Each structure stands twice: as C-alpha cells, then as structure tokens.
Amino acid sequence: GLPVFGAFMGIIADQAVAYHERERKGMLPVHDTGHLLILNCPTPQRVRDIAEEFRADPQHQGRAIYLVTDKLDQNPLSEAEIGFVKGSPIDEEVLNQANIAQAATVIVLSPDYGAPESDSQVAAAITLAEGLNPGIRTIAECLDERHRYLFTSAKTDAVIFPLRMANNAIVQVSQDPGVGQYLDRVLANTEGESLYSTLVPAELRTQGTYLEVARALLDTGVVLQAVMNEGEMTMELGKREVRAGDRLIYHAAERLDEHQLAALIGEA
C-alpha cells in the first residue's frame, strides 16, 4: 500500500505545482466577483502602489485585484498581493478570462509613458471594457490632454492626467509652503484623512444651499469641497441648492454612507 499511497501523493503534488505555475503565468480564469482590474503595467512598482492605496481604504480591503498585461510572462508580484492574467487588454477573450462581466472597477494605465500612441491604446481598452460590462466603473490614464475626446464616446467615468497633475503639484509646492504636506495627507488612503464622495440620498428633505450644509458638516470634522452632478462640478457652494442625486466631494477621516450623510445634514 505504501508505494501506491506514495504515487498518489506524488500525483497530487505534481498537480498542485502545475496549478501554481499556471497561476503565476496568468493562464487561469478569474472566479472572483466585484474585483478590480488593472490593465497594462508601465512598471510593477506602479501597480503595487495602486493596489496598496486601493486596499488601504477599509471599504475595499478585501477586494481581489488582478493585473492584465501581455508585456510580462509571469506575475511581477506575489499572488497574495495581486492576481495575474496574461494577455492583451484589448483582447475580448483575455478580458473574459479576467471575468470582466463581474468586475466592479477597471483602471487602465498607460502602457508606455514615452509612447505617443499610449492614449489610443488606453481608449481602446476602455471601450472594450465598457462594451463587455456597461455597469463597470472605468478610470483611464491619459498622457496628453489633447486626447481627452478619445474617451468621450466610451463614457469613461474618470480620466486622469498624471503629467498635468504632477506639474501643477510641483509648481504649487514651490510657490506655497505647506501645500506639499497637505497634498501628501489628503491624497493618501494610508495617512488618515482623505478625499471621499457620497451621493445625496433621495429621502433627504433639507432645504437651502450647500453653504449651509458645509457649515453643518464642518462641526463634525467634514470639510465639503465641491458638488458634482452629471459630470459638472461646482465649488460655489452658496449658489447651489441642495438636491437629491448630487455627489458631495469632501475631506474627512472616513467615508460617509448616504444614511450618515442624511443624519448629519438633515436639519442644515
């Protein structure tokens, strides 16, 4: 019996090794739901930093994260940090392998910060992702502001211009002492207070302007920064009346859900 048992355990061990090898090389289908997909890998460290920041938010600590790229032959990080799917982000079969139909969010990074065609590749990936899952939240990285309209037809939820943001931050920090420390604090999920957004709930019966709401929130340590609706943003709080469906952007120690927001400003 011992030789048979030993052979059986050897088969199991071989299968486990083969499974791990396929996982490391991005050959396995994704079965998670509500996960985050990061398409393209400009550098492994960039992907690691994004994954760490994403999970630093308590609301997303348990979310699975997968990298999809055809530029690497195996997972650049450990499987405990991030999953891996090898293939082109503009290949329908590859995105289906990543279970995009049940993913919650997709972040499309520029594949090459030195390549002029990177923005068109990002736009193509966003268009495919939206087509396969119309309800997915899409965030695109765009290097050249002149290419902004590449993302209009794709109905991208957010387009980020990293070079412009970095340039603006450098200039502001050079001109105004303290701005650098403030940006580090407010933009990092790992530093306590951060920027959040919450929808104004339909059941809210508050009358008046957002200036009154801002005063009420300030007493609780929440600093209202702006109000958005259908892609339009305003910081002129005294001219905007409160209405359901608006999205409030604020600085606070933690994210408020709709019920918490209603309780805080219901009598504003």
PDB file of C-alpha atoms in Angstrom:
ATOM      1  CA  GLY A   1       0.000   0.000   0.000  1.00  0.00           C
ATOM      2  CA  LEU A   2       2.840   2.421   0.715  1.00  0.00           C
ATOM      3  CA  PRO A   3       4.076   2.594  -2.902  1.00  0.00           C
ATOM      4  CA  VAL A   4       0.509   3.222  -4.108  1.00  0.00           C
ATOM      5  CA  PHE A   5      -0.019   5.909  -1.457  1.00  0.00           C
ATOM      6  CA  GLY A   6       3.313   7.499  -2.340  1.00  0.00           C
ATOM      7  CA  ALA A   7       2.442   7.549  -6.034  1.00  0.00           C
ATOM      8  CA  PHE A   8      -0.967   9.073  -5.272  1.00  0.00           C
ATOM      9  CA  MET A   9       0.589  11.858  -3.155  1.00  0.00           C
ATOM     10  CA  GLY A  10       3.133  12.450  -5.906  1.00  0.00           C
ATOM     11  CA  ILE A  11       0.346  12.979  -8.429  1.00  0.00           C
ATOM     12  CA  ILE A  12      -1.381  15.457  -6.105  1.00  0.00           C
ATOM     13  CA  ALA A  13       1.876  17.322  -5.551  1.00  0.00           C
ATOM     14  CA  ASP A  14       2.560  17.489  -9.293  1.00  0.00           C
ATOM     15  CA  GLN A  15      -0.932  18.852  -9.926  1.00  0.00           C
ATOM     16  CA  ALA A  16      -0.502  21.484  -7.215  1.00  0.00           C
ATOM     17  CA  VAL A  17       2.810  22.599  -8.695  1.00  0.00           C
ATOM     18  CA  ALA A  18       1.323  22.703 -12.196  1.00  0.00           C
ATOM     19  CA  TYR A  19      -1.670  24.721 -10.956  1.00  0.00           C
ATOM     20  CA  HIS A  20       0.580  27.233  -9.191  1.00  0.00           C
ATOM     21  CA  GLU A  21       2.743  27.552 -12.299  1.00  0.00           C
ATOM     22  CA  ARG A  22      -0.303  28.263 -14.478  1.00  0.00           C
ATOM     23  CA  GLU A  23      -1.494  30.817 -11.912  1.00  0.00           C
ATOM     24  CA  ARG A  24       1.911  32.520 -11.854  1.00  0.00           C
ATOM     25  CA  LYS A  25       1.905  32.704 -15.654  1.00  0.00           C
ATOM     26  CA  GLY A  26      -1.597  34.182 -15.806  1.00  0.00           C
ATOM     27  CA  MET A  27      -3.238  31.230 -17.523  1.00  0.00           C
ATOM     28  CA  LEU A  28      -6.135  30.593 -15.114  1.00  0.00           C
ATOM     29  CA  PRO A  29      -9.659  32.046 -15.358  1.00  0.00           C
ATOM     30  CA  VAL A  30     -10.748  34.523 -12.672  1.00  0.00           C
ATOM     31  CA  HIS A  31     -13.694  33.450 -10.498  1.00  0.00           C
ATOM     32  CA  ASP A  32     -13.781  36.458  -8.140  1.00  0.00           C
ATOM     33  CA  THR A  33     -16.624  38.974  -8.353  1.00  0.00           C
ATOM     34  CA  GLY A  34     -16.662  42.677  -7.545  1.00  0.00           C
ATOM     35  CA  HIS A  35     -12.921  42.766  -8.193  1.00  0.00           C
ATOM     36  CA  LEU A  36     -10.604  45.470  -9.515  1.00  0.00           C
ATOM     37  CA  LEU A  37      -8.822  45.021 -12.839  1.00  0.00           C
ATOM     38  CA  ILE A  38      -5.648  46.964 -13.612  1.00  0.00           C
ATOM     39  CA  LEU A  39      -4.957  46.909 -17.341  1.00  0.00           C
ATOM     40  CA  ASN A  40      -1.376  47.463 -18.536  1.00  0.00           C
ATOM     41  CA  CYS A  41       1.792  47.526 -16.441  1.00  0.00           C
ATOM     42  CA  PRO A  42       4.055  50.547 -17.016  1.00  0.00           C
ATOM     43  CA  THR A  43       6.148  49.293 -14.051  1.00  0.00           C
ATOM     44  CA  PRO A  44       5.489  46.610 -11.399  1.00  0.00           C
ATOM     45  CA  GLN A  45       6.079  49.168  -8.634  1.00  0.00           C
ATOM     46  CA  ARG A  46       3.354  51.422 -10.048  1.00  0.00           C
ATOM     47  CA  VAL A  47       0.892  48.529  -9.956  1.00  0.00           C
ATOM     48  CA  ARG A  48       1.941  47.594  -6.414  1.00  0.00           C
ATOM     49  CA  ASP A  49       1.489  51.192  -5.208  1.00  0.00           C
ATOM     50  CA  ILE A  50      -2.001  51.420  -6.725  1.00  0.00           C
ATOM     51  CA  ALA A  51      -3.022  48.093  -5.184  1.00  0.00           C
ATOM     52  CA  GLU A  52      -1.759  49.154  -1.748  1.00  0.00           C
ATOM     53  CA  GLU A  53      -3.546  52.509  -1.887  1.00  0.00           C
ATOM     54  CA  PHE A  54      -6.752  50.855  -3.071  1.00  0.00           C
ATOM     55  CA  ARG A  55      -6.776  48.346  -0.224  1.00  0.00           C
ATOM     56  CA  ALA A  56      -5.839  50.986   2.360  1.00  0.00           C
ATOM     57  CA  ASP A  57      -9.454  52.141   2.204  1.00  0.00           C
ATOM     58  CA  PRO A  58     -11.396  49.995   4.733  1.00  0.00           C
ATOM     59  CA  GLN A  59     -14.274  49.670   2.270  1.00  0.00           C
ATOM     60  CA  HIS A  60     -12.013  47.906  -0.240  1.00  0.00           C
ATOM     61  CA  GLN A  61      -9.610  45.945   1.973  1.00  0.00           C
ATOM     62  CA  GLY A  62     -10.996  42.563   0.940  1.00  0.00           C
ATOM     63  CA  ARG A  63     -11.340  43.256  -2.771  1.00  0.00           C
ATOM     64  CA  ALA A  64      -9.415  40.999  -5.159  1.00  0.00           C
ATOM     65  CA  ILE A  65      -7.142  42.794  -7.640  1.00  0.00           C
ATOM     66  CA  TYR A  66      -5.877  41.435 -10.967  1.00  0.00           C
ATOM     67  CA  LEU A  67      -3.293  42.774 -13.396  1.00  0.00           C
ATOM     68  CA  VAL A  68      -3.912  42.195 -17.106  1.00  0.00           C
ATOM     69  CA  THR A  69      -0.969  42.682 -19.477  1.00  0.00           C
ATOM     70  CA  ASP A  70       0.778  40.976 -22.376  1.00  0.00           C
ATOM     71  CA  LYS A  71       4.140  42.611 -21.636  1.00  0.00           C
ATOM     72  CA  LEU A  72       5.097  40.183 -18.852  1.00  0.00           C
ATOM     73  CA  ASP A  73       5.463  36.408 -18.880  1.00  0.00           C
ATOM     74  CA  GLN A  74       4.583  35.925 -15.222  1.00  0.00           C
ATOM     75  CA  ASN A  75       3.155  37.729 -12.227  1.00  0.00           C
ATOM     76  CA  PRO A  76       5.592  40.507 -11.230  1.00  0.00           C
ATOM     77  CA  LEU A  77       4.194  40.491  -7.682  1.00  0.00           C
ATOM     78  CA  SER A  78       3.236  37.744  -5.263  1.00  0.00           C
ATOM     79  CA  GLU A  79      -0.175  36.090  -5.670  1.00  0.00           C
ATOM     80  CA  ALA A  80      -1.001  37.382  -2.169  1.00  0.00           C
ATOM     81  CA  GLU A  81      -0.667  40.956  -3.448  1.00  0.00           C
ATOM     82  CA  ILE A  82      -2.347  40.707  -6.814  1.00  0.00           C
ATOM     83  CA  GLY A  83      -3.598  38.150  -9.339  1.00  0.00           C
ATOM     84  CA  PHE A  84      -2.374  37.989 -12.912  1.00  0.00           C
ATOM     85  CA  VAL A  85      -3.932  37.395 -16.322  1.00  0.00           C
ATOM     86  CA  LYS A  86      -1.527  37.305 -19.252  1.00  0.00           C
ATOM     87  CA  GLY A  87      -2.836  38.755 -22.485  1.00  0.00           C
ATOM     88  CA  SER A  88      -3.680  41.916 -24.342  1.00  0.00           C
ATOM     89  CA  PRO A  89      -6.081  44.308 -22.557  1.00  0.00           C
ATOM     90  CA  ILE A  90      -7.796  44.896 -25.917  1.00  0.00           C
ATOM     91  CA  ASP A  91      -8.496  41.190 -26.480  1.00  0.00           C
ATOM     92  CA  GLU A  92     -12.088  40.208 -25.646  1.00  0.00           C
ATOM     93  CA  GLU A  93     -11.110  36.652 -24.765  1.00  0.00           C
ATOM     94  CA  VAL A  94      -8.487  37.888 -22.303  1.00  0.00           C
ATOM     95  CA  LEU A  95     -10.919  40.235 -20.541  1.00  0.00           C
ATOM     96  CA  ASN A  96     -13.472  37.427 -20.326  1.00  0.00           C
ATOM     97  CA  GLN A  97     -10.769  35.282 -18.713  1.00  0.00           C
ATOM     98  CA  ALA A  98     -10.387  38.109 -16.172  1.00  0.00           C
ATOM     99  CA  ASN A  99     -14.169  37.852 -15.545  1.00  0.00           C
ATOM    100  CA  ILE A 100     -14.762  41.453 -16.528  1.00  0.00           C
ATOM    101  CA  ALA A 101     -18.508  40.816 -16.628  1.00  0.00           C
ATOM    102  CA  GLN A 102     -18.498  40.581 -12.818  1.00  0.00           C
ATOM    103  CA  ALA A 103     -15.728  43.080 -12.073  1.00  0.00           C
ATOM    104  CA  ALA A 104     -16.643  46.305 -10.286  1.00  0.00           C
ATOM    105  CA  THR A 105     -13.852  48.623 -11.416  1.00  0.00           C
ATOM    106  CA  VAL A 106     -11.206  48.792 -14.120  1.00  0.00           C
ATOM    107  CA  ILE A 107      -8.188  51.100 -14.087  1.00  0.00           C
ATOM    108  CA  VAL A 108      -6.433  51.396 -17.450  1.00  0.00           C
ATOM    109  CA  LEU A 109      -2.862  52.638 -17.133  1.00  0.00           C
ATOM    110  CA  SER A 110      -0.719  53.948 -19.955  1.00  0.00           C
ATOM    111  CA  PRO A 111       1.325  51.005 -21.286  1.00  0.00           C
ATOM    112  CA  ASP A 112       4.322  53.227 -22.041  1.00  0.00           C
ATOM    113  CA  TYR A 113       4.828  56.765 -20.727  1.00  0.00           C
ATOM    114  CA  GLY A 114       7.163  57.531 -23.617  1.00  0.00           C
ATOM    115  CA  ALA A 115       4.908  56.318 -26.445  1.00  0.00           C
ATOM    116  CA  PRO A 116       2.575  58.836 -28.167  1.00  0.00           C
ATOM    117  CA  GLU A 117       0.120  56.058 -29.088  1.00  0.00           C
ATOM    118  CA  SER A 118      -0.433  55.030 -25.457  1.00  0.00           C
ATOM    119  CA  ASP A 119      -3.585  57.134 -25.098  1.00  0.00           C
ATOM    120  CA  SER A 120      -5.277  55.457 -28.073  1.00  0.00           C
ATOM    121  CA  GLN A 121      -4.461  52.035 -26.611  1.00  0.00           C
ATOM    122  CA  VAL A 122      -5.961  53.077 -23.273  1.00  0.00           C
ATOM    123  CA  ALA A 123      -9.096  54.370 -25.033  1.00  0.00           C
ATOM    124  CA  ALA A 124      -9.463  51.087 -26.927  1.00  0.00           C
ATOM    125  CA  ALA A 125      -9.232  49.103 -23.697  1.00  0.00           C
ATOM    126  CA  ILE A 126     -11.816  51.345 -22.016  1.00  0.00           C
ATOM    127  CA  THR A 127     -14.217  50.961 -24.955  1.00  0.00           C
ATOM    128  CA  LEU A 128     -13.916  47.169 -24.860  1.00  0.00           C
ATOM    129  CA  ALA A 129     -14.363  47.048 -21.085  1.00  0.00           C
ATOM    130  CA  GLU A 130     -17.494  49.216 -21.261  1.00  0.00           C
ATOM    131  CA  GLY A 131     -18.866  47.046 -24.046  1.00  0.00           C
ATOM    132  CA  LEU A 132     -18.381  43.822 -22.087  1.00  0.00           C
ATOM    133  CA  ASN A 133     -19.701  45.295 -18.822  1.00  0.00           C
ATOM    134  CA  PRO A 134     -21.726  48.514 -19.230  1.00  0.00           C
ATOM    135  CA  GLY A 135     -22.067  48.870 -15.451  1.00  0.00           C
ATOM    136  CA  ILE A 136     -18.368  48.766 -14.657  1.00  0.00           C
ATOM    137  CA  ARG A 137     -16.624  51.845 -13.259  1.00  0.00           C
ATOM    138  CA  THR A 138     -13.815  52.877 -15.617  1.00  0.00           C
ATOM    139  CA  ILE A 139     -10.788  55.058 -14.853  1.00  0.00           C
ATOM    140  CA  ALA A 140      -8.392  55.966 -17.660  1.00  0.00           C
ATOM    141  CA  GLU A 141      -4.889  57.381 -17.519  1.00  0.00           C
ATOM    142  CA  CYS A 142      -4.285  59.914 -20.307  1.00  0.00           C
ATOM    143  CA  LEU A 143      -0.895  61.453 -21.020  1.00  0.00           C
ATOM    144  CA  ASP A 144      -1.882  64.200 -23.452  1.00  0.00           C
ATOM    145  CA  GLU A 145      -4.854  66.479 -22.722  1.00  0.00           C
ATOM    146  CA  ARG A 146      -5.399  66.899 -26.461  1.00  0.00           C
ATOM    147  CA  HIS A 147      -6.548  63.266 -26.457  1.00  0.00           C
ATOM    148  CA  ARG A 148      -9.302  63.878 -23.919  1.00  0.00           C
ATOM    149  CA  TYR A 149     -12.025  63.341 -26.512  1.00  0.00           C
ATOM    150  CA  LEU A 150     -10.829  59.808 -27.218  1.00  0.00           C
ATOM    151  CA  PHE A 151     -12.677  58.883 -24.036  1.00  0.00           C
ATOM    152  CA  THR A 152     -15.912  60.793 -24.636  1.00  0.00           C
ATOM    153  CA  SER A 153     -17.637  58.112 -26.712  1.00  0.00           C
ATOM    154  CA  ALA A 154     -16.505  55.415 -24.282  1.00  0.00           C
ATOM    155  CA  LYS A 155     -18.363  57.156 -21.427  1.00  0.00           C
ATOM    156  CA  THR A 156     -15.326  56.837 -19.188  1.00  0.00           C
ATOM    157  CA  ASP A 157     -16.181  57.556 -15.551  1.00  0.00           C
ATOM    158  CA  ALA A 158     -12.918  59.392 -14.865  1.00  0.00           C
ATOM    159  CA  VAL A 159      -9.941  60.468 -16.958  1.00  0.00           C
ATOM    160  CA  ILE A 160      -6.748  61.222 -15.039  1.00  0.00           C
ATOM    161  CA  PHE A 161      -3.940  63.364 -16.464  1.00  0.00           C
ATOM    162  CA  PRO A 162      -0.920  62.332 -14.356  1.00  0.00           C
ATOM    163  CA  LEU A 163       1.625  64.618 -16.037  1.00  0.00           C
ATOM    164  CA  ARG A 164      -0.534  67.724 -15.641  1.00  0.00           C
ATOM    165  CA  MET A 165      -1.332  66.835 -12.015  1.00  0.00           C
ATOM    166  CA  ALA A 166       2.343  66.283 -11.230  1.00  0.00           C
ATOM    167  CA  ASN A 167       3.368  69.539 -12.923  1.00  0.00           C
ATOM    168  CA  ASN A 168       0.697  71.542 -11.110  1.00  0.00           C
ATOM    169  CA  ALA A 169       1.647  69.997  -7.768  1.00  0.00           C
ATOM    170  CA  ILE A 170       5.347  70.750  -8.264  1.00  0.00           C
ATOM    171  CA  VAL A 171       4.638  74.394  -9.116  1.00  0.00           C
ATOM    172  CA  GLN A 172       2.224  74.877  -6.205  1.00  0.00           C
ATOM    173  CA  VAL A 173       4.632  73.285  -3.734  1.00  0.00           C
ATOM    174  CA  SER A 174       7.442  75.546  -4.999  1.00  0.00           C
ATOM    175  CA  GLN A 175       5.294  78.660  -4.573  1.00  0.00           C
ATOM    176  CA  ASP A 176       3.357  77.970  -1.362  1.00  0.00           C
ATOM    177  CA  PRO A 177       4.974  76.350   1.696  1.00  0.00           C
ATOM    178  CA  GLY A 178       2.787  73.669   3.286  1.00  0.00           C
ATOM    179  CA  VAL A 179       0.971  72.660   0.110  1.00  0.00           C
ATOM    180  CA  GLY A 180       3.190  69.613  -0.361  1.00  0.00           C
ATOM    181  CA  GLN A 181       2.424  68.247   3.098  1.00  0.00           C
ATOM    182  CA  TYR A 182      -1.278  68.918   2.579  1.00  0.00           C
ATOM    183  CA  LEU A 183      -1.339  67.044  -0.733  1.00  0.00           C
ATOM    184  CA  ASP A 184       0.511  64.089   0.790  1.00  0.00           C
ATOM    185  CA  ARG A 185      -2.025  63.947   3.598  1.00  0.00           C
ATOM    186  CA  VAL A 186      -5.231  64.454   1.665  1.00  0.00           C
ATOM    187  CA  LEU A 187      -4.459  62.167  -1.285  1.00  0.00           C
ATOM    188  CA  ALA A 188      -3.150  59.154   0.630  1.00  0.00           C
ATOM    189  CA  ASN A 189      -5.521  56.493   1.952  1.00  0.00           C
ATOM    190  CA  THR A 190      -2.765  55.412   4.330  1.00  0.00           C
ATOM    191  CA  GLU A 191      -2.486  58.793   6.082  1.00  0.00           C
ATOM    192  CA  GLY A 192      -5.806  59.032   7.921  1.00  0.00           C
ATOM    193  CA  GLU A 193      -7.917  61.843   6.464  1.00  0.00           C
ATOM    194  CA  SER A 194      -8.601  61.642   2.747  1.00  0.00           C
ATOM    195  CA  LEU A 195     -10.931  62.800  -0.019  1.00  0.00           C
ATOM    196  CA  TYR A 196     -14.229  60.932  -0.375  1.00  0.00           C
ATOM    197  CA  SER A 197     -17.538  61.300  -2.203  1.00  0.00           C
ATOM    198  CA  THR A 198     -21.113  60.409  -1.267  1.00  0.00           C
ATOM    199  CA  LEU A 199     -24.442  60.786  -3.072  1.00  0.00           C
ATOM    200  CA  VAL A 200     -27.119  62.965  -1.533  1.00  0.00           C
ATOM    201  CA  PRO A 201     -29.889  60.434  -0.754  1.00  0.00           C
ATOM    202  CA  ALA A 202     -33.305  60.734  -2.337  1.00  0.00           C
ATOM    203  CA  GLU A 203     -35.052  60.787   1.056  1.00  0.00           C
ATOM    204  CA  LEU A 204     -33.215  63.929   2.204  1.00  0.00           C
ATOM    205  CA  ARG A 205     -35.625  66.799   2.872  1.00  0.00           C
ATOM    206  CA  THR A 206     -33.066  69.550   3.504  1.00  0.00           C
ATOM    207  CA  GLN A 207     -33.814  72.962   2.007  1.00  0.00           C
ATOM    208  CA  GLY A 208     -31.237  75.683   1.315  1.00  0.00           C
ATOM    209  CA  THR A 209     -27.794  75.903  -0.201  1.00  0.00           C
ATOM    210  CA  TYR A 210     -24.663  73.841   0.156  1.00  0.00           C
ATOM    211  CA  LEU A 211     -23.028  76.698   2.046  1.00  0.00           C
ATOM    212  CA  GLU A 212     -25.377  75.886   4.944  1.00  0.00           C
ATOM    213  CA  VAL A 213     -24.604  72.188   4.530  1.00  0.00           C
ATOM    214  CA  ALA A 214     -20.861  72.937   4.561  1.00  0.00           C
ATOM    215  CA  ARG A 215     -21.220  74.778   7.877  1.00  0.00           C
ATOM    216  CA  ALA A 216     -23.162  71.892   9.398  1.00  0.00           C
ATOM    217  CA  LEU A 217     -20.621  69.321   8.214  1.00  0.00           C
ATOM    218  CA  LEU A 218     -17.687  71.386   9.436  1.00  0.00           C
ATOM    219  CA  ASP A 219     -18.886  70.960  13.023  1.00  0.00           C
ATOM    220  CA  THR A 220     -18.364  67.194  12.617  1.00  0.00           C
ATOM    221  CA  GLY A 221     -14.889  67.473  11.078  1.00  0.00           C
ATOM    222  CA  VAL A 222     -16.098  67.038   7.472  1.00  0.00           C
ATOM    223  CA  VAL A 223     -14.890  69.703   5.027  1.00  0.00           C
ATOM    224  CA  LEU A 224     -17.112  69.987   1.953  1.00  0.00           C
ATOM    225  CA  GLN A 225     -15.005  70.754  -1.118  1.00  0.00           C
ATOM    226  CA  ALA A 226     -17.283  70.530  -4.159  1.00  0.00           C
ATOM    227  CA  VAL A 227     -20.590  69.290  -5.568  1.00  0.00           C
ATOM    228  CA  MET A 228     -20.972  67.218  -8.744  1.00  0.00           C
ATOM    229  CA  ASN A 229     -23.963  66.254 -10.855  1.00  0.00           C
ATOM    230  CA  GLU A 230     -23.891  64.576 -14.290  1.00  0.00           C
ATOM    231  CA  GLY A 231     -20.198  65.290 -14.704  1.00  0.00           C
ATOM    232  CA  GLU A 232     -20.463  69.008 -13.868  1.00  0.00           C
ATOM    233  CA  MET A 233     -18.641  70.240 -10.761  1.00  0.00           C
ATOM    234  CA  THR A 234     -19.009  73.457  -8.763  1.00  0.00           C
ATOM    235  CA  MET A 235     -17.188  74.873  -5.761  1.00  0.00           C
ATOM    236  CA  GLU A 236     -19.551  77.863  -5.441  1.00  0.00           C
ATOM    237  CA  LEU A 237     -21.477  76.313  -2.575  1.00  0.00           C
ATOM    238  CA  GLY A 238     -23.538  79.393  -1.745  1.00  0.00           C
ATOM    239  CA  LYS A 239     -25.167  79.413  -5.199  1.00  0.00           C
ATOM    240  CA  ARG A 240     -26.100  75.726  -5.360  1.00  0.00           C
ATOM    241  CA  GLU A 241     -29.298  74.440  -3.760  1.00  0.00           C
ATOM    242  CA  VAL A 242     -29.300  71.012  -2.150  1.00  0.00           C
ATOM    243  CA  ARG A 243     -30.896  68.315  -4.273  1.00  0.00           C
ATOM    244  CA  ALA A 244     -31.029  64.544  -4.310  1.00  0.00           C
ATOM    245  CA  GLY A 245     -28.632  62.866  -6.721  1.00  0.00           C
ATOM    246  CA  ASP A 246     -25.810  65.352  -6.216  1.00  0.00           C
ATOM    247  CA  ARG A 247     -22.454  63.870  -5.269  1.00  0.00           C
ATOM    248  CA  LEU A 248     -20.592  65.644  -2.488  1.00  0.00           C
ATOM    249  CA  ILE A 249     -16.792  65.622  -2.508  1.00  0.00           C
ATOM    250  CA  TYR A 250     -15.340  66.203   0.945  1.00  0.00           C
ATOM    251  CA  HIS A 251     -12.282  65.836   3.153  1.00  0.00           C
ATOM    252  CA  ALA A 252     -12.836  63.680   6.228  1.00  0.00           C
ATOM    253  CA  ALA A 253     -11.382  60.982   8.468  1.00  0.00           C
ATOM    254  CA  GLU A 254     -13.633  58.356   6.876  1.00  0.00           C
ATOM    255  CA  ARG A 255     -16.175  57.899   4.105  1.00  0.00           C
ATOM    256  CA  LEU A 256     -19.810  58.650   4.965  1.00  0.00           C
ATOM    257  CA  ASP A 257     -22.560  56.460   3.590  1.00  0.00           C
ATOM    258  CA  GLU A 258     -25.830  58.005   2.409  1.00  0.00           C
ATOM    259  CA  HIS A 259     -27.613  57.412   5.729  1.00  0.00           C
ATOM    260  CA  GLN A 260     -24.800  59.001   7.731  1.00  0.00           C
ATOM    261  CA  LEU A 261     -24.797  61.979   5.385  1.00  0.00           C
ATOM    262  CA  ALA A 262     -28.557  62.384   5.701  1.00  0.00           C
ATOM    263  CA  ALA A 263     -28.312  62.275   9.505  1.00  0.00           C
ATOM    264  CA  LEU A 264     -25.601  64.952   9.533  1.00  0.00           C
ATOM    265  CA  ILE A 265     -27.234  67.468   7.178  1.00  0.00           C
ATOM    266  CA  GLY A 266     -30.933  66.641   7.539  1.00  0.00           C
ATOM    267  CA  GLU A 267     -31.546  69.816   9.535  1.00  0.00           C
ATOM    268  CA  ALA A 268     -28.999  72.020   7.830  1.00  0.00           C
TER     269      ALA A 268
END
